[in-house]
Structure formats: structure tokens, C-alpha cells
C-alpha positions as YAML, in Angstrom:
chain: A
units: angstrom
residues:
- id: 1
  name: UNK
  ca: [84.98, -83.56, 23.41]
- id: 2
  name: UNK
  ca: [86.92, -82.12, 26.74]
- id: 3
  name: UNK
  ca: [89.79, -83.82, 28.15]
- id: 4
  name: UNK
  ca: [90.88, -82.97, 31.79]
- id: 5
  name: UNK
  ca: [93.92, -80.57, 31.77]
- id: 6
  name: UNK
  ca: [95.80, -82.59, 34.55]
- id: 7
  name: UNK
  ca: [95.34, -86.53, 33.84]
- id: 8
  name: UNK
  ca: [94.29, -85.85, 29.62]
- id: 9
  name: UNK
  ca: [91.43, -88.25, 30.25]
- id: 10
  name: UNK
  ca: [88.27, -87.44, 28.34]
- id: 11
  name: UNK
  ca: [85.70, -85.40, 30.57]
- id: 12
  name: UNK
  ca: [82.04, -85.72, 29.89]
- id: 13
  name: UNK
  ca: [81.18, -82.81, 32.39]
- id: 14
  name: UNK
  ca: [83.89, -80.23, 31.48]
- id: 15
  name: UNK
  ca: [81.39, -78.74, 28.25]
- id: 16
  name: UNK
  ca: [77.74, -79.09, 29.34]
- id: 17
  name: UNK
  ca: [78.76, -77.64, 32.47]
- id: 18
  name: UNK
  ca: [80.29, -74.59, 31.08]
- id: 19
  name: UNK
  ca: [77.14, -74.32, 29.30]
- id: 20
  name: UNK
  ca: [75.06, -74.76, 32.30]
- id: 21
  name: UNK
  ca: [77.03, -71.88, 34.61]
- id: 22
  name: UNK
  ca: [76.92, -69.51, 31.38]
- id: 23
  name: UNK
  ca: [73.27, -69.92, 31.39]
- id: 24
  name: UNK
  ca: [72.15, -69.83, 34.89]
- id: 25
  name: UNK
  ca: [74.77, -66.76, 35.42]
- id: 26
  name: UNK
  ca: [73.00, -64.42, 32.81]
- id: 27
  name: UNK
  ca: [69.39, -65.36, 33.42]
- id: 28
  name: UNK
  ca: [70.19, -64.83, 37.54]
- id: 29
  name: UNK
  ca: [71.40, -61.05, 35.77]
- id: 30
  name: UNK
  ca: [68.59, -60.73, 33.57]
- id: 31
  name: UNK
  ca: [66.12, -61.71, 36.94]
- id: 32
  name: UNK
  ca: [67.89, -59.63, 39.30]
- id: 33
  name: UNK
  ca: [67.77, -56.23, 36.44]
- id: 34
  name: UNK
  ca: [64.14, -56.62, 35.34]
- id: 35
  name: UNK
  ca: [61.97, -53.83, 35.01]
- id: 36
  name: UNK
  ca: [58.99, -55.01, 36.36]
- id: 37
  name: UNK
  ca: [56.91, -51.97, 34.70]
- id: 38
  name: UNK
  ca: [57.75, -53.49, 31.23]
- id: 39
  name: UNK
  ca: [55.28, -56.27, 30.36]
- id: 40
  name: UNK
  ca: [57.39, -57.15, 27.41]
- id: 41
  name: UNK
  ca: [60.85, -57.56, 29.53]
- id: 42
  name: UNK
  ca: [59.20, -59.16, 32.82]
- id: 43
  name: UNK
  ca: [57.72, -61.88, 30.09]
- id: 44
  name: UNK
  ca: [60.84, -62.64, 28.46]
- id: 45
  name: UNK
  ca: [62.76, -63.02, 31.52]
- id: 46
  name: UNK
  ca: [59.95, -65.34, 32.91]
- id: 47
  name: UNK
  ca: [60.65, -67.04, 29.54]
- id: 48
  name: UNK
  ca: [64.26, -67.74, 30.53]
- id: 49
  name: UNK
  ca: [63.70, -68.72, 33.84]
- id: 50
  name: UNK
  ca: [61.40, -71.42, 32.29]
- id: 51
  name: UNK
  ca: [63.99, -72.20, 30.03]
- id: 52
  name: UNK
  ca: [66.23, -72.35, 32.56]
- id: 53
  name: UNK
  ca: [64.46, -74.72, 34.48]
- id: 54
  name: UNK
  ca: [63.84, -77.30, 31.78]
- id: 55
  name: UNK
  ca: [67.51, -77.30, 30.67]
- id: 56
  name: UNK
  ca: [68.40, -78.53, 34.37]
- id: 57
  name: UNK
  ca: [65.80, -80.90, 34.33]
- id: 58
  name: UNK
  ca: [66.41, -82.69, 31.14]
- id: 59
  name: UNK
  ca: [70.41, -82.07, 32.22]
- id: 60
  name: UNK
  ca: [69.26, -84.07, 35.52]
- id: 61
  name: UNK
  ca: [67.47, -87.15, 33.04]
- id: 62
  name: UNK
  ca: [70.65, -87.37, 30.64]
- id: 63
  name: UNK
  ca: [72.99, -88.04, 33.94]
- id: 64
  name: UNK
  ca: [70.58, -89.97, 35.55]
- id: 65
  name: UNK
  ca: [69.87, -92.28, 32.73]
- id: 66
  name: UNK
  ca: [73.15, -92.66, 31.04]
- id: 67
  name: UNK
  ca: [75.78, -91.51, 33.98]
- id: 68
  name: UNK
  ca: [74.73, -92.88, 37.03]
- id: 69
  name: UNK
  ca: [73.43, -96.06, 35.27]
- id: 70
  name: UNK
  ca: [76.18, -96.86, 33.93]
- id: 71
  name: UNK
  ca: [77.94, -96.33, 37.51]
- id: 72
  name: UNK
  ca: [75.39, -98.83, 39.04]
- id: 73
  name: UNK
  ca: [76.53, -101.42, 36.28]
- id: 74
  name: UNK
  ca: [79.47, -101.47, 37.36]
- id: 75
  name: UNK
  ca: [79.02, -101.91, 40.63]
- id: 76
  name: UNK
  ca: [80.21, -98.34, 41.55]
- id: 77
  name: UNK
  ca: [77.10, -96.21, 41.72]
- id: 78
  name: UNK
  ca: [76.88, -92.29, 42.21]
- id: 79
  name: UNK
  ca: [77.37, -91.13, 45.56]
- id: 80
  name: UNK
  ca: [74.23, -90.85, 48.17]
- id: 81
  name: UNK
  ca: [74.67, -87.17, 48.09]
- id: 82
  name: UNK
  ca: [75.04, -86.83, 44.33]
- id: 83
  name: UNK
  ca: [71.86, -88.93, 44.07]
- id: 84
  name: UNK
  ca: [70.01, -86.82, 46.55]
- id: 85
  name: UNK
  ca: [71.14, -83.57, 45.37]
- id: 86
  name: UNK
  ca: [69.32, -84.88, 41.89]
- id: 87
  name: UNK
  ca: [66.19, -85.26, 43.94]
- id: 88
  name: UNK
  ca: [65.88, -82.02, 45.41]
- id: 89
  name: UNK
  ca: [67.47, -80.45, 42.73]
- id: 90
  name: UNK
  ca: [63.50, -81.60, 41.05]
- id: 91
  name: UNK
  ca: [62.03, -80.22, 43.91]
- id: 92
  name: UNK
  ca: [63.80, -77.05, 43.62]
- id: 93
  name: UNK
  ca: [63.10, -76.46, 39.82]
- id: 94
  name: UNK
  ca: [59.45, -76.77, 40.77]
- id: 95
  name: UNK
  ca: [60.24, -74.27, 42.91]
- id: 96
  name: UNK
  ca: [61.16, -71.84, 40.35]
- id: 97
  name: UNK
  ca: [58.21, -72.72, 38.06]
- id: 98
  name: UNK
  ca: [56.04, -71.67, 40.84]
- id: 99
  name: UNK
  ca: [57.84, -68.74, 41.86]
- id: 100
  name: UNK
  ca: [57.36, -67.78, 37.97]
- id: 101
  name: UNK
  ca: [53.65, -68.00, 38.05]
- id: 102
  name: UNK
  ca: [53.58, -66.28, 41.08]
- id: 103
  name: UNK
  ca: [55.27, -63.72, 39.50]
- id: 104
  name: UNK
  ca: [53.23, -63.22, 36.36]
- id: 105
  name: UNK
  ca: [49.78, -63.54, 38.19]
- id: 106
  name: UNK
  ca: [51.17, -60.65, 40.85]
- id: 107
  name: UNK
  ca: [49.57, -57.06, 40.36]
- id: 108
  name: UNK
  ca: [51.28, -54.44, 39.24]
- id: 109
  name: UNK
  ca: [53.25, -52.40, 41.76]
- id: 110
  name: UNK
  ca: [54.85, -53.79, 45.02]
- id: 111
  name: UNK
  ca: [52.98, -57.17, 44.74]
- id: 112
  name: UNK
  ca: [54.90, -57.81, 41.61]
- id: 113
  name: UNK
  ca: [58.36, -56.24, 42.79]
- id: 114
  name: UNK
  ca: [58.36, -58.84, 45.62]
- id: 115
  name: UNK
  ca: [57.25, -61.66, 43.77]
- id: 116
  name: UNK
  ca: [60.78, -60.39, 41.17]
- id: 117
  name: UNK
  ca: [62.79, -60.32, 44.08]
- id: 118
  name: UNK
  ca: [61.87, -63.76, 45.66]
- id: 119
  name: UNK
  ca: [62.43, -65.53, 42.71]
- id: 120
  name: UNK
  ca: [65.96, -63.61, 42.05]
- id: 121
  name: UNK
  ca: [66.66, -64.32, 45.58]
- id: 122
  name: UNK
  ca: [65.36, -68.71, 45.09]
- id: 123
  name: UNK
  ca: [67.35, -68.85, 41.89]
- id: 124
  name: UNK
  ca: [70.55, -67.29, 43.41]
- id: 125
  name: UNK
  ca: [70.27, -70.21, 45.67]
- id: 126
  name: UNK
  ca: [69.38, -72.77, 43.43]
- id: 127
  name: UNK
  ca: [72.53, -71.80, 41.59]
- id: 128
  name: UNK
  ca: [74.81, -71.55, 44.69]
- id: 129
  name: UNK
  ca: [73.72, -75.15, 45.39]
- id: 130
  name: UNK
  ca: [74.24, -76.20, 41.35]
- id: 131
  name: UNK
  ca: [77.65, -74.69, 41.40]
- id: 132
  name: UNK
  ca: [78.67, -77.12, 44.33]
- id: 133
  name: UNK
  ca: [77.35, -79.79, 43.23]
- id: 134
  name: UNK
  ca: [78.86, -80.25, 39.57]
- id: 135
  name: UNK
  ca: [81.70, -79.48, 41.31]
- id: 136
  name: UNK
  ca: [81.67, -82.97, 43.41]
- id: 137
  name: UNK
  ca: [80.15, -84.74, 39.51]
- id: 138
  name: UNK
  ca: [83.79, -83.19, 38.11]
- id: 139
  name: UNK
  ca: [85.85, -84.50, 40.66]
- id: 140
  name: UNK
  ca: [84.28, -87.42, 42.12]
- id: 141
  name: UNK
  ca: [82.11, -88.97, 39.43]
- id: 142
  name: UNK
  ca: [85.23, -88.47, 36.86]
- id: 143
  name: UNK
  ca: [87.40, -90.40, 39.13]
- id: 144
  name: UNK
  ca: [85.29, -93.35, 39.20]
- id: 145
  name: UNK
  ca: [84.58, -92.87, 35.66]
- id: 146
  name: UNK
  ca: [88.02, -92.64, 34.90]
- id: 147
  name: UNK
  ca: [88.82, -96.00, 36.85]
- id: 148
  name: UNK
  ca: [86.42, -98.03, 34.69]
- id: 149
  name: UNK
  ca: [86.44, -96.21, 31.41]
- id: 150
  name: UNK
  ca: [88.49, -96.01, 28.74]
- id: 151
  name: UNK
  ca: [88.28, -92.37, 26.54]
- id: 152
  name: UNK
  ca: [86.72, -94.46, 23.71]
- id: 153
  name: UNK
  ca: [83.95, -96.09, 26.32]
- id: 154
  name: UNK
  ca: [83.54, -91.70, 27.39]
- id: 155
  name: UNK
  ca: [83.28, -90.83, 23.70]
- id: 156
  name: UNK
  ca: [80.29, -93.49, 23.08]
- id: 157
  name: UNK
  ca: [78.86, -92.30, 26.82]
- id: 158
  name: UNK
  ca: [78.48, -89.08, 25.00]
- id: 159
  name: UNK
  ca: [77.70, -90.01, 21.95]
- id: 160
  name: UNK
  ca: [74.76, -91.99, 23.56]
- id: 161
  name: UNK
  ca: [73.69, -88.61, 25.76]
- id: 162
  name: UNK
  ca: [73.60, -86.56, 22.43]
- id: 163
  name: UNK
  ca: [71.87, -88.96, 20.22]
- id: 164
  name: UNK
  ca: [69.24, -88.98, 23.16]
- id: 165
  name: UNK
  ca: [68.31, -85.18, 22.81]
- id: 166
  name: UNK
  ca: [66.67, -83.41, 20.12]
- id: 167
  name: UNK
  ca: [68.32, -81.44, 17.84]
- id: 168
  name: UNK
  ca: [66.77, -78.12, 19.39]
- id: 169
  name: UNK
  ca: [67.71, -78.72, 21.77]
- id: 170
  name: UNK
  ca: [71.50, -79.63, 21.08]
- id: 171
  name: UNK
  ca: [71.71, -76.27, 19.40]
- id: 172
  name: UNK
  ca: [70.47, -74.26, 22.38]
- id: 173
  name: UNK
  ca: [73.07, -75.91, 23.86]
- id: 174
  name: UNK
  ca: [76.13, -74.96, 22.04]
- id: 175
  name: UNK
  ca: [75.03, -71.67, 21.66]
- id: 176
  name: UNK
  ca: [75.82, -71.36, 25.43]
- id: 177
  name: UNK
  ca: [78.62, -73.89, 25.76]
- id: 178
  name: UNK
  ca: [80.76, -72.71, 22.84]
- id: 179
  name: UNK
  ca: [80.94, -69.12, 24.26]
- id: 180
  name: UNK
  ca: [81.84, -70.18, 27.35]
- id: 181
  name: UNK
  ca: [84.91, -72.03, 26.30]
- id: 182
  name: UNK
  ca: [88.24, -71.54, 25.83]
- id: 183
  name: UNK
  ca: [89.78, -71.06, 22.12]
- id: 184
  name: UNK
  ca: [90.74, -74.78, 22.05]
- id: 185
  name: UNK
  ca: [87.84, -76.29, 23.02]
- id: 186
  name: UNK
  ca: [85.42, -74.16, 21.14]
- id: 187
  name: UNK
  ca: [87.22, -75.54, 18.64]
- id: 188
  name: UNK
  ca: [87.16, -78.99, 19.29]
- id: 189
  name: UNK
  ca: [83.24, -79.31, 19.51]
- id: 190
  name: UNK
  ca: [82.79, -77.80, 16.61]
- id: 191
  name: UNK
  ca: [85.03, -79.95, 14.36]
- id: 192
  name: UNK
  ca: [83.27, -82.60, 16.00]
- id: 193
  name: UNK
  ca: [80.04, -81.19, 15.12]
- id: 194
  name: UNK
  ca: [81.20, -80.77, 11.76]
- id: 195
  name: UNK
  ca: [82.18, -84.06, 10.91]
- id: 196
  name: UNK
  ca: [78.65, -85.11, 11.68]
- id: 197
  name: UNK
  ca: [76.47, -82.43, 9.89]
- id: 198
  name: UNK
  ca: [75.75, -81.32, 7.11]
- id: 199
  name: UNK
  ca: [76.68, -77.92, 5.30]
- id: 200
  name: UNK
  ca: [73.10, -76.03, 6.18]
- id: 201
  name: UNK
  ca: [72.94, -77.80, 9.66]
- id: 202
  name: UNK
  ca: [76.68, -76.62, 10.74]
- id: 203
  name: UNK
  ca: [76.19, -72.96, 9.24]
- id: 204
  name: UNK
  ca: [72.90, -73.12, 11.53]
- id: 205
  name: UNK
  ca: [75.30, -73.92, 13.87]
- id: 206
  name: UNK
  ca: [77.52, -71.07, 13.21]
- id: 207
  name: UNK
  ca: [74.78, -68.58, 12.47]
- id: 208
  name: UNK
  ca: [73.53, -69.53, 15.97]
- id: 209
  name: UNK
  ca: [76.49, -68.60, 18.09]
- id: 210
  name: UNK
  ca: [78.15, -65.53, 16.17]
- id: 211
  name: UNK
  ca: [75.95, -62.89, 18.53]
- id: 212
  name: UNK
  ca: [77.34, -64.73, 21.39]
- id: 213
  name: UNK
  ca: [81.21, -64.46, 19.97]
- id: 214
  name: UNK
  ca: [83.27, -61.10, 20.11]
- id: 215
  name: UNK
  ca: [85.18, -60.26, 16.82]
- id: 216
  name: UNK
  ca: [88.86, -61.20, 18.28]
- id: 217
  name: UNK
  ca: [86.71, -64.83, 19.58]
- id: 218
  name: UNK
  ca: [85.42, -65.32, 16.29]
- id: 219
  name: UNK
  ca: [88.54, -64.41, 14.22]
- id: 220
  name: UNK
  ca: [90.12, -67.56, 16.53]
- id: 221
  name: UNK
  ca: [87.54, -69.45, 15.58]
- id: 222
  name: UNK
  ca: [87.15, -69.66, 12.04]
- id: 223
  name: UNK
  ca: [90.97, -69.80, 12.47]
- id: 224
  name: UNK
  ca: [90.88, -72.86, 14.11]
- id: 225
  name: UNK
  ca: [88.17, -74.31, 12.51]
- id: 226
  name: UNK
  ca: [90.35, -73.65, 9.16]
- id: 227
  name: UNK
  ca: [93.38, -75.44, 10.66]
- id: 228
  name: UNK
  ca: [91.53, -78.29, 11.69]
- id: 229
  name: UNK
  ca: [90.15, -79.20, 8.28]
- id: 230
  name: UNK
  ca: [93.30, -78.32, 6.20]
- id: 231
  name: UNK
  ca: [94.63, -81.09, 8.38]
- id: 232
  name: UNK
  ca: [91.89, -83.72, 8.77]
- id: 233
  name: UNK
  ca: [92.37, -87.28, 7.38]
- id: 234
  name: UNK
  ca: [91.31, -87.04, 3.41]
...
């Protein structure tokens, strides 16, 4: 759970979209650096442009069906832009799939150098326009949410969003959140995932984002971590 530094209030965007600028950050590197020439590579990183795209998609569903309902009932709905940035948004996720099977059905040579560089040069875009827009969902949507939600009302909004997803892909997702967090917050989630799992399902956890954790990160987390169950309620 992520409360907003300057008012405290819980903020169901602050996490998932961490996660969400980690990931689209790395795979624009990963496009932009691919050696074409290397079947294996240019595969993978097709791979994780796919991935990509689904994770903004089902990202798009969650806020859709849980956010911006829950907006409309009460009487406050998401802003006309917000709403039609979710629409295109679609539109330009399609986009990218097609741009990715352009790029894997291109010949070998300068056919499939261009096809690389147009769909580095659509993503880039796609992610210029993302980063705007959860910017306007963390200050605008949070305010309204803010002015008819209490932080218990937030917790259950997430709770709701995460019961809704598989457990696949929940653990794709911390494995890019986490990382992207501060100290605090890392955490944070994690004693709350903790206090829901069990012992093989939290070490999966664990065993899932130490790759993605330098030494001095990880030595603050298990720190952390260590702290927060010496002093949890017995």
C-alpha cells in the first residue's frame, strides 16, 4: 500500500505505476539496442513488447472496471480525456502488436532494420503519451478519490483490483514494481504480501525479485522486512 507523501492519503496509483514506467523504460532500451542479426535476441525482445502490451491492456481493464466505476457511482466519473486516452490507448497497443508482426515477418537485412526502428520509434510515443497520462490519474483521479474515499474504502479498492488478477500475473508485477521503489515502500508491499501468503508462495516472491535488487537494495530489504515482523501484532 502507497500513501501520498504530501496529504498521507492512501494512493492506489503510486505502485502499479512505478511498475508500469520501470517496464515500458527497459523494454523501449531493449527495442531501441536489438541486434536484428540475432534471431534469438530480436524474438525475445518481440516477446517483451508483447508482454508489454498486454500488461497495459489488462492495466487499462483493472481501472476501467474497478476505478472509473466506482467514480461513476458516485456521481463523479473519470474525466472525458482520461476516458478517451483509455480508448486510444487500445488502439495504440494494437498498434504495437502489429508493428511486432511486421517486424518478425520482415526479411532479413534493411527490411527488418526498419520494421526495428518503427516500432522503437511507435513505442517511444506510446510511452511519451502513457507518462502524461498517469500523470493526470495521480493528480486528478486521486483528488476525487480522495474526496469520497476513506483509506480503508482505497485499501478494499485494491484489494478488489488484486483479487481480480491471476497470481502470474501479480508476480510479474512485483517483480517490476518492487525494484522500482523506494526502501520504504518496497517494504511495505511486501509485508503486505506476506501477511497473505504462504511460506513457498512469499519465497517465490523473493526468489522472483532478487536479480532485479542490488546487494546494498537487498541488504535494506531483508532489513526491513526483519523489522517489520519483530514488530507485528502477535
Amino acid at each position: 500500500m502507497n500513501h501520498s507523501p504530501e496529504t498521507r492519503r492512501v494512493d492506489i496509483y503510486a505502485g502499479i505505476h512505478k511498475a508500469l514506467r520501470a517496464m515500458m523504460m527497459d523494454t523501449l532500451h531493449a527495442v531501441g539496442s536489438v541486434d536484428v542479426e540475432d534471431a534469438a535476441e530480436l524474438h525475445a525482445v518481440c516477446g517483451r513488447v508483447l508482454g508489454l502490451a498486454d500488461a497495459c491492456a489488462s492495466h487499462l481493464g483493472h481501472e476501467n472496471d474497478f476505478v472509473h466505476s466506482l467514480l461513476e457511482e458516485y456521481g463523479n466519473g473519470p474525466c472525458w480525456e482520461v476516458a478517451q486516452d483509455h480508448r486510444e490507448h487500445l488502439v495504440a497497443i494494437a498498434e504495437l502488436r502489429a508493428l511486432v508482426a511486421t517486424l518478425r515477418a520482415a526479411c532479413r537485412g534493411a527490411a527488418q532494420a526498419a520494421a526495428a526502428q518503427a516500432l522503437y520509434r511507435q513505442l517511444a510515443l506510446f510511452i511519451a503519451d502513457n507518462f502524461v497520462h498517469m500523470h493526470t490519474e495521480e493528480v486528478e483521479h486521486n483528488q476525487m478519490l480522495w474526496a469520497r474515499c476513506s483509506d480503508d474504502q482505497l485499501r478494499a479498492l485494491e484489494g478488489r483490483i488484486v483479487a481480480a488478477i491471476t497470481p502470474a500475473e501479480h508476480l510479474e508485477t512485483l517483480r517490476w514494481m518492487v525494484p522500482a521503489m523506494a526502501p520504504a515502500e518496497r517494504a511495505q508491499v511486501l509485508a503486505g504480501v506476506r501477511a497473505h501468503a504462504t511460506a513457498s508462495a512469499f519465497a517465490a516472491v523473493l526468489g522472483t525479485l532478487r536479480p532485479h535488487l542490488d546487494e546494498k537494495g537487498w541488504a535494506k530489504l531483508n532489513r526491513d522486512l526483519e523489522a517489520a515482523f519483530d514488530n507485528a501484532p502477535a
